[in-house]
């Protein structure tokens, strides 16, 4: 079964350069780990929500505006698609993602055909 | 075989076999809706057949096979079944019953309870699904017990079942490395279920109070299936001890009676002895835990001949150990009460002051209520009155407010 892991964190939080480096290393090691167990299908890191644009269409009128969809405390910073045996495996992997330490990881099953 | 006794046999079998049949069908078919429907069909069929043909020698086996055959028939007939057949066709046609001889093979009900209480499921859904699949309560009964419309409960059950299937929650007992954490989650569901029923007042719906009996039944099942898990035995012991005191908990007017004022002759001695024996068994496994310690505290109360004979020094020691394991402010508050009983109200009040300074229990009515009791015992009446008044404002139920009102009146007289 495939699962999407959305990693969400507070992007306004300021962290030291040292911490940035430490997190980077943690992400790389997480990614290597996923590849080693052959679970990683796909991953993307997203630019901050300050670069986001909203699009909607109501009765044919196109509205384009600045900003993310919702004002929440945590924003999606990236996502993984993983192949796992079941939810428990996906949750175990999610718990190992570095973001779990300071943000939240949302685990969602992907529609299967 | 008379019709009446056959009907009684079906009803007995429903109590003992429903969970087993559903748990088995879920494993075999992987389909929760189908499992419940076919279990239901099997019991309906038993009501037709048993009065006519006699009660089978092994009613549980008969029900399981009947339900399973029905499930296989339905899977074969439906479109989904066609696809499913590709996967399980072989296992269906060659289906043997090694599982029916349950010796040495993991009980399906254990898989079922761990799956129903999976932390990925909403907590109300966990409780409802456990009651439906393992205890066989109907949706209407569960809805009444939780005081929500039947339709709301039906939707809750559907959503929970569907999340299990759609999110890929495995039907299994968690592997060893996850077991401690997941067992804690299951025990918490059962304890919550018990408290839901225990807090129901005397006038409350019988079904609601029946939740205590269902929680005890599930805890007994878990204790039977996991006899080497001391916390499982500890929880069962704790529930039995609480339940044994229930007849004395409310007076004839339905008012709460405190432990020290309860008529101890109303306590169920046999249940208390059984619970103490269970607790001893748990402690011999030498892995202390929060439920065992709470049961040990409850046992100290339950075995004291009179309120004055309570071994408060022992209770303080048990609370010390409990506070080390779960250092919640509520545990610290209970410990303060025990210290007050063992060493005097001033010692307890000093601890209550410390908890108050931490601020974690702000808004919790038992904090000012405890302070009020201690002040009253110290003869500081005016301060006691103001603390009772503060507790009254925060008390969550009428029964608790009436109790505090009485205490306030006593302190004022």
PDB file of C-alpha atoms in Angstrom, chain A residues 1 3 85-89 91-92 109-111, chain B residues 118 120 165-170 172 177-178 182:
ATOM      1  CA  UNK A   1       0.000   0.000   0.000  1.00  0.00           C
ATOM      2  CA  UNK A   3       1.103   6.278   1.907  1.00  0.00           C
ATOM      3  CA  UNK A  85       3.000  -3.127   4.208  1.00  0.00           C
ATOM      4  CA  UNK A  86       0.393  -1.440   6.377  1.00  0.00           C
ATOM      5  CA  UNK A  87      -0.371   1.669   8.412  1.00  0.00           C
ATOM      6  CA  UNK A  88       1.799   0.529  11.311  1.00  0.00           C
ATOM      7  CA  UNK A  89       4.866   0.485   9.095  1.00  0.00           C
ATOM      8  CA  UNK A  91       3.579   5.268  11.238  1.00  0.00           C
ATOM      9  CA  UNK A  92       6.884   3.809  12.345  1.00  0.00           C
ATOM     10  CA  UNK A 109      -3.157   6.404   2.421  1.00  0.00           C
ATOM     11  CA  UNK A 110      -3.054   6.977  -1.322  1.00  0.00           C
ATOM     12  CA  UNK A 111      -6.093   5.887  -3.361  1.00  0.00           C
TER      13      UNK A 111
ATOM     14  CA  UNK B 118      -5.577   1.231  17.359  1.00  0.00           C
ATOM     15  CA  UNK B 120      -4.969   5.901  14.647  1.00  0.00           C
ATOM     16  CA  UNK B 165      -9.793  -0.881   5.890  1.00  0.00           C
ATOM     17  CA  UNK B 166      -8.902   2.214   3.873  1.00  0.00           C
ATOM     18  CA  UNK B 167      -5.891   3.268   5.924  1.00  0.00           C
ATOM     19  CA  UNK B 168      -4.529  -0.259   6.015  1.00  0.00           C
ATOM     20  CA  UNK B 169      -4.560  -0.812   9.779  1.00  0.00           C
ATOM     21  CA  UNK B 170      -3.252  -4.367  10.133  1.00  0.00           C
ATOM     22  CA  UNK B 172      -2.930  -8.341  14.259  1.00  0.00           C
ATOM     23  CA  UNK B 177       8.553  -3.772  20.112  1.00  0.00           C
ATOM     24  CA  UNK B 178       5.188  -2.012  19.807  1.00  0.00           C
ATOM     25  CA  UNK B 182      -0.246  -0.471  22.209  1.00  0.00           C
TER      26      UNK B 182
END
